[in-house]
Amino acid sequence: MSEPLKIVVSGPVGAGKTTLTETLSESRTLNTDELASEHIGKATTTVALDFGALRVDGQPVLLFGTPGQERFDFMWEVLCEGAAGLLLLVAADQPRDFPKARRILEFIVSQVPLPYVVGVTHLDARRVWTPSEVAAYFDLDDHQVCAVDPRQREPGLRFLLRLLERL
Ligand SMILES: Nc1nc2c(ncn2[C@@H]2O[C@H](COP(=O)(O)OP(=O)(O)OP(=O)(O)O)[C@@H](O)[C@H]2O)c(=O)[nH]1
Ligand SMILES: [Mg+2]
């Protein structure tokens, strides 16, 4: 049997990391959401990690979601150990968080040069940056950035496959 692939899911608060992990996982997920102690625009936030598992064409894939709040950034390094790739999520309606997303990306790929793709969530919001605009912001090719609704399995899976194709 093939070794499980460890994939890290990261990005700023509210980008949809916990949601994506739950949508994709075929087994019960581990979720460490707690009531947020600061105003972050939602009631709960991940304080340690999300964990989920699925198979893609028979290949076991383990998903490790990071917390978005920067005070938990010590978890990034822990969670990236042994990872094969990174899914970075950014909310299309939160451009103020793009610099944070960039810091996360730069920190992680400077530790280990992981292959990554960027998923643009919350595209159903009223005022959004398009995936192309997000690609330009991160100085990436359009094919490394894709639209994803982490609440839906098909788009979520397509996004994961984009990354698996790069490994
Ligand atoms: N409308 C809409 N809601 C979304 C989308 N993606 C995620 N959400 C919602 O956004 C909320 C926050 O998502 P989470 O998955 O908790 O975000 P997170 O990235 O894990 O956040 P932290 O753990 O706090 O860093 C949830 O209520 C999701 O259902 C999207 O594309 N559109
Ligand atoms: Mg979370």
PDB file of C-alpha atoms and ligand atoms in Angstrom:
ATOM      1  CA  MET A   1       0.000   0.000   0.000  1.00  0.00           C
ATOM      2  CA  SER A   2       1.275   3.496  -0.736  1.00  0.00           C
ATOM      3  CA  GLU A   3       2.476   5.784   2.044  1.00  0.00           C
ATOM      4  CA  PRO A   4      -0.089   8.400   3.079  1.00  0.00           C
ATOM      5  CA  LEU A   5       0.487  11.858   1.622  1.00  0.00           C
ATOM      6  CA  LYS A   6       0.458  14.586   4.223  1.00  0.00           C
ATOM      7  CA  ILE A   7      -1.108  17.795   2.952  1.00  0.00           C
ATOM      8  CA  VAL A   8      -1.211  21.026   4.976  1.00  0.00           C
ATOM      9  CA  VAL A   9      -4.204  23.376   4.674  1.00  0.00           C
ATOM     10  CA  SER A  10      -3.341  26.922   5.701  1.00  0.00           C
ATOM     11  CA  GLY A  11      -4.429  30.534   5.303  1.00  0.00           C
ATOM     12  CA  PRO A  12      -5.832  33.442   7.316  1.00  0.00           C
ATOM     13  CA  VAL A  13      -8.754  33.363   9.756  1.00  0.00           C
ATOM     14  CA  GLY A  14     -12.066  32.441   8.189  1.00  0.00           C
ATOM     15  CA  ALA A  15     -10.612  31.428   4.821  1.00  0.00           C
ATOM     16  CA  GLY A  16     -12.287  28.006   5.110  1.00  0.00           C
ATOM     17  CA  LYS A  17      -9.556  25.630   6.294  1.00  0.00           C
ATOM     18  CA  THR A  18     -11.698  23.771   8.825  1.00  0.00           C
ATOM     19  CA  THR A  19     -14.588  23.673   6.361  1.00  0.00           C
ATOM     20  CA  LEU A  20     -12.441  22.221   3.562  1.00  0.00           C
ATOM     21  CA  THR A  21     -10.979  19.559   5.838  1.00  0.00           C
ATOM     22  CA  GLU A  22     -14.462  18.539   6.964  1.00  0.00           C
ATOM     23  CA  THR A  23     -15.859  18.518   3.430  1.00  0.00           C
ATOM     24  CA  LEU A  24     -13.077  16.347   2.025  1.00  0.00           C
ATOM     25  CA  SER A  25     -12.598  13.945   4.885  1.00  0.00           C
ATOM     26  CA  GLU A  26     -14.128  10.496   4.554  1.00  0.00           C
ATOM     27  CA  SER A  27     -13.653   9.678   8.214  1.00  0.00           C
ATOM     28  CA  ARG A  28     -14.576  11.675  11.293  1.00  0.00           C
ATOM     29  CA  THR A  29     -12.446  14.782  11.503  1.00  0.00           C
ATOM     30  CA  LEU A  30     -10.537  16.077  14.475  1.00  0.00           C
ATOM     31  CA  ASN A  31     -11.563  19.663  15.037  1.00  0.00           C
ATOM     32  CA  THR A  32     -10.059  21.946  17.687  1.00  0.00           C
ATOM     33  CA  ASP A  33     -12.323  24.954  17.262  1.00  0.00           C
ATOM     34  CA  GLU A  34     -12.938  26.970  20.419  1.00  0.00           C
ATOM     35  CA  LEU A  35     -14.895  30.143  21.114  1.00  0.00           C
ATOM     36  CA  ALA A  36     -12.787  33.008  19.789  1.00  0.00           C
ATOM     37  CA  SER A  37     -11.457  35.288  22.513  1.00  0.00           C
ATOM     38  CA  GLU A  38     -11.045  38.189  20.075  1.00  0.00           C
ATOM     39  CA  HIS A  39     -13.361  39.732  17.498  1.00  0.00           C
ATOM     40  CA  ILE A  40     -12.491  37.862  14.323  1.00  0.00           C
ATOM     41  CA  GLY A  41     -15.866  38.042  12.604  1.00  0.00           C
ATOM     42  CA  LYS A  42     -17.036  34.584  13.688  1.00  0.00           C
ATOM     43  CA  ALA A  43     -17.745  32.717  16.893  1.00  0.00           C
ATOM     44  CA  THR A  44     -15.157  29.953  16.851  1.00  0.00           C
ATOM     45  CA  THR A  45     -11.616  29.506  15.612  1.00  0.00           C
ATOM     46  CA  THR A  46      -9.132  26.660  15.269  1.00  0.00           C
ATOM     47  CA  VAL A  47      -6.650  26.680  18.160  1.00  0.00           C
ATOM     48  CA  ALA A  48      -4.412  23.715  17.330  1.00  0.00           C
ATOM     49  CA  LEU A  49      -5.215  21.826  14.148  1.00  0.00           C
ATOM     50  CA  ASP A  50      -7.824  20.182  11.947  1.00  0.00           C
ATOM     51  CA  PHE A  51      -7.275  16.636  10.853  1.00  0.00           C
ATOM     52  CA  GLY A  52      -9.052  14.639   8.181  1.00  0.00           C
ATOM     53  CA  ALA A  53      -8.327  11.704   5.899  1.00  0.00           C
ATOM     54  CA  LEU A  54      -9.483  10.511   2.503  1.00  0.00           C
ATOM     55  CA  ARG A  55      -8.376   8.373  -0.412  1.00  0.00           C
ATOM     56  CA  VAL A  56      -7.784   9.721  -3.890  1.00  0.00           C
ATOM     57  CA  ASP A  57      -7.567   6.905  -6.468  1.00  0.00           C
ATOM     58  CA  GLY A  58      -6.564   4.560  -3.649  1.00  0.00           C
ATOM     59  CA  GLN A  59      -3.865   6.921  -2.386  1.00  0.00           C
ATOM     60  CA  PRO A  60      -4.360   7.793   1.314  1.00  0.00           C
ATOM     61  CA  VAL A  61      -4.254  11.551   1.889  1.00  0.00           C
ATOM     62  CA  LEU A  62      -4.015  13.093   5.347  1.00  0.00           C
ATOM     63  CA  LEU A  63      -5.137  16.691   5.720  1.00  0.00           C
ATOM     64  CA  PHE A  64      -3.696  18.881   8.458  1.00  0.00           C
ATOM     65  CA  GLY A  65      -5.361  22.282   8.830  1.00  0.00           C
ATOM     66  CA  THR A  66      -3.542  25.053  10.684  1.00  0.00           C
ATOM     67  CA  PRO A  67      -5.045  27.734  12.925  1.00  0.00           C
ATOM     68  CA  GLY A  68      -5.464  31.084  11.137  1.00  0.00           C
ATOM     69  CA  GLN A  69      -4.781  33.345  14.100  1.00  0.00           C
ATOM     70  CA  GLU A  70      -1.157  34.443  14.131  1.00  0.00           C
ATOM     71  CA  ARG A  71      -0.796  33.867  17.855  1.00  0.00           C
ATOM     72  CA  PHE A  72      -0.914  30.155  17.054  1.00  0.00           C
ATOM     73  CA  ASP A  73       1.722  30.415  14.333  1.00  0.00           C
ATOM     74  CA  PHE A  74       4.065  28.072  16.218  1.00  0.00           C
ATOM     75  CA  MET A  75       1.774  25.312  14.911  1.00  0.00           C
ATOM     76  CA  TRP A  76       2.756  25.994  11.275  1.00  0.00           C
ATOM     77  CA  GLU A  77       6.186  24.476  11.704  1.00  0.00           C
ATOM     78  CA  VAL A  78       4.899  21.474  13.664  1.00  0.00           C
ATOM     79  CA  LEU A  79       2.170  20.749  11.141  1.00  0.00           C
ATOM     80  CA  CYS A  80       4.429  21.119   8.099  1.00  0.00           C
ATOM     81  CA  GLU A  81       6.896  18.466   9.209  1.00  0.00           C
ATOM     82  CA  GLY A  82       6.928  15.674   6.642  1.00  0.00           C
ATOM     83  CA  ALA A  83       4.315  17.388   4.468  1.00  0.00           C
ATOM     84  CA  ALA A  84       4.189  16.725   0.714  1.00  0.00           C
ATOM     85  CA  GLY A  85       2.241  19.832  -0.273  1.00  0.00           C
ATOM     86  CA  LEU A  86       0.321  22.894   0.817  1.00  0.00           C
ATOM     87  CA  LEU A  87      -3.194  24.120   0.099  1.00  0.00           C
ATOM     88  CA  LEU A  88      -3.301  27.853   0.859  1.00  0.00           C
ATOM     89  CA  LEU A  89      -6.773  29.354   1.185  1.00  0.00           C
ATOM     90  CA  VAL A  90      -7.582  33.051   0.925  1.00  0.00           C
ATOM     91  CA  ALA A  91     -11.015  34.663   1.168  1.00  0.00           C
ATOM     92  CA  ALA A  92     -11.746  36.724  -1.958  1.00  0.00           C
ATOM     93  CA  ASP A  93     -13.613  39.342   0.084  1.00  0.00           C
ATOM     94  CA  GLN A  94     -10.847  39.899   2.684  1.00  0.00           C
ATOM     95  CA  PRO A  95      -7.989  41.617   0.815  1.00  0.00           C
ATOM     96  CA  ARG A  96      -6.792  43.011   4.156  1.00  0.00           C
ATOM     97  CA  ASP A  97      -5.760  39.445   4.999  1.00  0.00           C
ATOM     98  CA  PHE A  98      -3.712  38.900   1.808  1.00  0.00           C
ATOM     99  CA  PRO A  99      -0.472  40.109   3.446  1.00  0.00           C
ATOM    100  CA  LYS A 100      -1.089  37.561   6.216  1.00  0.00           C
ATOM    101  CA  ALA A 101      -1.583  34.843   3.639  1.00  0.00           C
ATOM    102  CA  ARG A 102       1.660  35.903   2.013  1.00  0.00           C
ATOM    103  CA  ARG A 103       3.498  35.724   5.352  1.00  0.00           C
ATOM    104  CA  ILE A 104       2.148  32.211   5.958  1.00  0.00           C
ATOM    105  CA  LEU A 105       3.177  31.111   2.468  1.00  0.00           C
ATOM    106  CA  GLU A 106       6.657  32.618   2.738  1.00  0.00           C
ATOM    107  CA  PHE A 107       7.209  31.165   6.190  1.00  0.00           C
ATOM    108  CA  ILE A 108       6.165  27.659   5.166  1.00  0.00           C
ATOM    109  CA  VAL A 109       7.991  27.474   1.843  1.00  0.00           C
ATOM    110  CA  SER A 110      11.132  28.942   3.408  1.00  0.00           C
ATOM    111  CA  GLN A 111      11.141  26.069   5.927  1.00  0.00           C
ATOM    112  CA  VAL A 112      10.472  23.359   3.340  1.00  0.00           C
ATOM    113  CA  PRO A 113      10.045  24.178  -0.368  1.00  0.00           C
ATOM    114  CA  LEU A 114       6.623  22.521  -0.604  1.00  0.00           C
ATOM    115  CA  PRO A 115       4.591  22.479  -3.812  1.00  0.00           C
ATOM    116  CA  TYR A 116       1.458  24.559  -3.267  1.00  0.00           C
ATOM    117  CA  VAL A 117      -1.718  25.851  -4.844  1.00  0.00           C
ATOM    118  CA  VAL A 118      -3.825  28.799  -3.726  1.00  0.00           C
ATOM    119  CA  GLY A 119      -7.594  28.424  -3.366  1.00  0.00           C
ATOM    120  CA  VAL A 120      -9.800  31.495  -3.485  1.00  0.00           C
ATOM    121  CA  THR A 121     -12.874  31.102  -1.258  1.00  0.00           C
ATOM    122  CA  HIS A 122     -15.903  33.292  -0.488  1.00  0.00           C
ATOM    123  CA  LEU A 123     -16.329  34.138  -4.181  1.00  0.00           C
ATOM    124  CA  ASP A 124     -20.082  34.292  -3.546  1.00  0.00           C
ATOM    125  CA  ALA A 125     -19.586  37.425  -1.400  1.00  0.00           C
ATOM    126  CA  ARG A 126     -20.575  40.838  -2.772  1.00  0.00           C
ATOM    127  CA  ARG A 127     -17.237  42.526  -3.422  1.00  0.00           C
ATOM    128  CA  VAL A 128     -14.492  40.101  -4.291  1.00  0.00           C
ATOM    129  CA  TRP A 129     -11.093  39.820  -5.893  1.00  0.00           C
ATOM    130  CA  THR A 130     -11.163  37.378  -8.801  1.00  0.00           C
ATOM    131  CA  PRO A 131      -8.794  34.371  -8.793  1.00  0.00           C
ATOM    132  CA  SER A 132      -6.784  36.132 -11.536  1.00  0.00           C
ATOM    133  CA  GLU A 133      -6.383  39.224  -9.380  1.00  0.00           C
ATOM    134  CA  VAL A 134      -5.331  37.057  -6.451  1.00  0.00           C
ATOM    135  CA  ALA A 135      -2.798  35.301  -8.706  1.00  0.00           C
ATOM    136  CA  ALA A 136      -1.388  38.690  -9.681  1.00  0.00           C
ATOM    137  CA  TYR A 137      -1.181  39.727  -6.020  1.00  0.00           C
ATOM    138  CA  PHE A 138       0.810  36.587  -5.137  1.00  0.00           C
ATOM    139  CA  ASP A 139       2.786  36.849  -8.380  1.00  0.00           C
ATOM    140  CA  LEU A 140       1.656  33.388  -9.468  1.00  0.00           C
ATOM    141  CA  ASP A 141       0.500  31.880 -12.732  1.00  0.00           C
ATOM    142  CA  ASP A 142      -3.263  31.610 -13.084  1.00  0.00           C
ATOM    143  CA  HIS A 143      -3.091  27.808 -13.076  1.00  0.00           C
ATOM    144  CA  GLN A 144      -1.611  27.810  -9.556  1.00  0.00           C
ATOM    145  CA  VAL A 145      -4.672  29.655  -8.223  1.00  0.00           C
ATOM    146  CA  CYS A 146      -8.224  28.390  -8.376  1.00  0.00           C
ATOM    147  CA  ALA A 147     -11.704  29.209  -7.211  1.00  0.00           C
ATOM    148  CA  VAL A 148     -12.947  26.852  -4.524  1.00  0.00           C
ATOM    149  CA  ASP A 149     -16.065  26.680  -2.396  1.00  0.00           C
ATOM    150  CA  PRO A 150     -14.814  24.636   0.570  1.00  0.00           C
ATOM    151  CA  ARG A 151     -18.390  23.809   1.584  1.00  0.00           C
ATOM    152  CA  GLN A 152     -18.835  21.655  -1.528  1.00  0.00           C
ATOM    153  CA  ARG A 153     -17.130  18.348  -2.129  1.00  0.00           C
ATOM    154  CA  GLU A 154     -16.654  18.457  -5.912  1.00  0.00           C
ATOM    155  CA  PRO A 155     -14.886  21.844  -6.024  1.00  0.00           C
ATOM    156  CA  GLY A 156     -12.940  20.897  -2.895  1.00  0.00           C
ATOM    157  CA  LEU A 157     -11.735  17.681  -4.489  1.00  0.00           C
ATOM    158  CA  ARG A 158     -10.836  19.463  -7.756  1.00  0.00           C
ATOM    159  CA  PHE A 159      -8.721  21.890  -5.734  1.00  0.00           C
ATOM    160  CA  LEU A 160      -6.908  19.052  -3.948  1.00  0.00           C
ATOM    161  CA  LEU A 161      -6.293  17.332  -7.314  1.00  0.00           C
ATOM    162  CA  ARG A 162      -4.667  20.520  -8.636  1.00  0.00           C
ATOM    163  CA  LEU A 163      -2.089  20.122  -5.887  1.00  0.00           C
ATOM    164  CA  LEU A 164      -1.675  16.353  -6.268  1.00  0.00           C
ATOM    165  CA  GLU A 165      -0.912  16.875  -9.987  1.00  0.00           C
ATOM    166  CA  ARG A 166       2.077  19.021  -8.968  1.00  0.00           C
ATOM    167  CA  LEU A 167       3.652  16.482  -6.604  1.00  0.00           C
TER     168      LEU A 167
HETATM  169  N1  LIG B   1     -20.445  31.935   1.800  1.00  0.00           N
HETATM  170  C1  LIG B   1     -19.325  31.246   1.972  1.00  0.00           C
HETATM  171  N2  LIG B   1     -18.984  30.824   3.203  1.00  0.00           N
HETATM  172  C2  LIG B   1     -17.831  30.135   3.336  1.00  0.00           C
HETATM  173  C3  LIG B   1     -16.990  29.836   2.239  1.00  0.00           C
HETATM  174  N3  LIG B   1     -15.914  29.170   2.703  1.00  0.00           N
HETATM  175  C4  LIG B   1     -16.080  29.053   4.042  1.00  0.00           C
HETATM  176  N4  LIG B   1     -17.246  29.627   4.421  1.00  0.00           N
HETATM  177  C5  LIG B   1     -17.775  29.776   5.788  1.00  0.00           C
HETATM  178  O1  LIG B   1     -16.865  30.595   6.508  1.00  0.00           O
HETATM  179  C6  LIG B   1     -16.878  30.241   7.883  1.00  0.00           C
HETATM  180  C7  LIG B   1     -15.452  30.105   8.396  1.00  0.00           C
HETATM  181  O2  LIG B   1     -14.863  28.949   7.890  1.00  0.00           O
HETATM  182  P1  LIG B   1     -13.784  28.076   8.692  1.00  0.00           P
HETATM  183  O3  LIG B   1     -13.636  26.826   7.922  1.00  0.00           O
HETATM  184  O4  LIG B   1     -14.109  27.990  10.142  1.00  0.00           O
HETATM  185  O5  LIG B   1     -12.491  28.987   8.550  1.00  0.00           O
HETATM  186  P2  LIG B   1     -11.013  28.672   9.048  1.00  0.00           P
HETATM  187  O6  LIG B   1     -10.124  29.033   7.916  1.00  0.00           O
HETATM  188  O7  LIG B   1     -10.906  27.292   9.582  1.00  0.00           O
HETATM  189  O8  LIG B   1     -10.844  29.760  10.225  1.00  0.00           O
HETATM  190  P3  LIG B   1      -9.851  29.755  11.514  1.00  0.00           P
HETATM  191  O9  LIG B   1      -9.779  28.390  12.078  1.00  0.00           O
HETATM  192  O10 LIG B   1     -10.494  30.738  12.462  1.00  0.00           O
HETATM  193  O11 LIG B   1      -8.531  30.288  11.034  1.00  0.00           O
HETATM  194  C8  LIG B   1     -17.721  28.976   7.984  1.00  0.00           C
HETATM  195  O12 LIG B   1     -18.982  29.354   8.471  1.00  0.00           O
HETATM  196  C9  LIG B   1     -17.815  28.475   6.558  1.00  0.00           C
HETATM  197  O13 LIG B   1     -19.017  27.796   6.277  1.00  0.00           O
HETATM  198  C10 LIG B   1     -17.385  30.306   0.934  1.00  0.00           C
HETATM  199  O14 LIG B   1     -16.710  30.104  -0.092  1.00  0.00           O
HETATM  200  N5  LIG B   1     -18.558  30.995   0.859  1.00  0.00           N
HETATM  201 MG    MG B   2     -10.311  26.624  11.385  1.00  0.00          MG
END
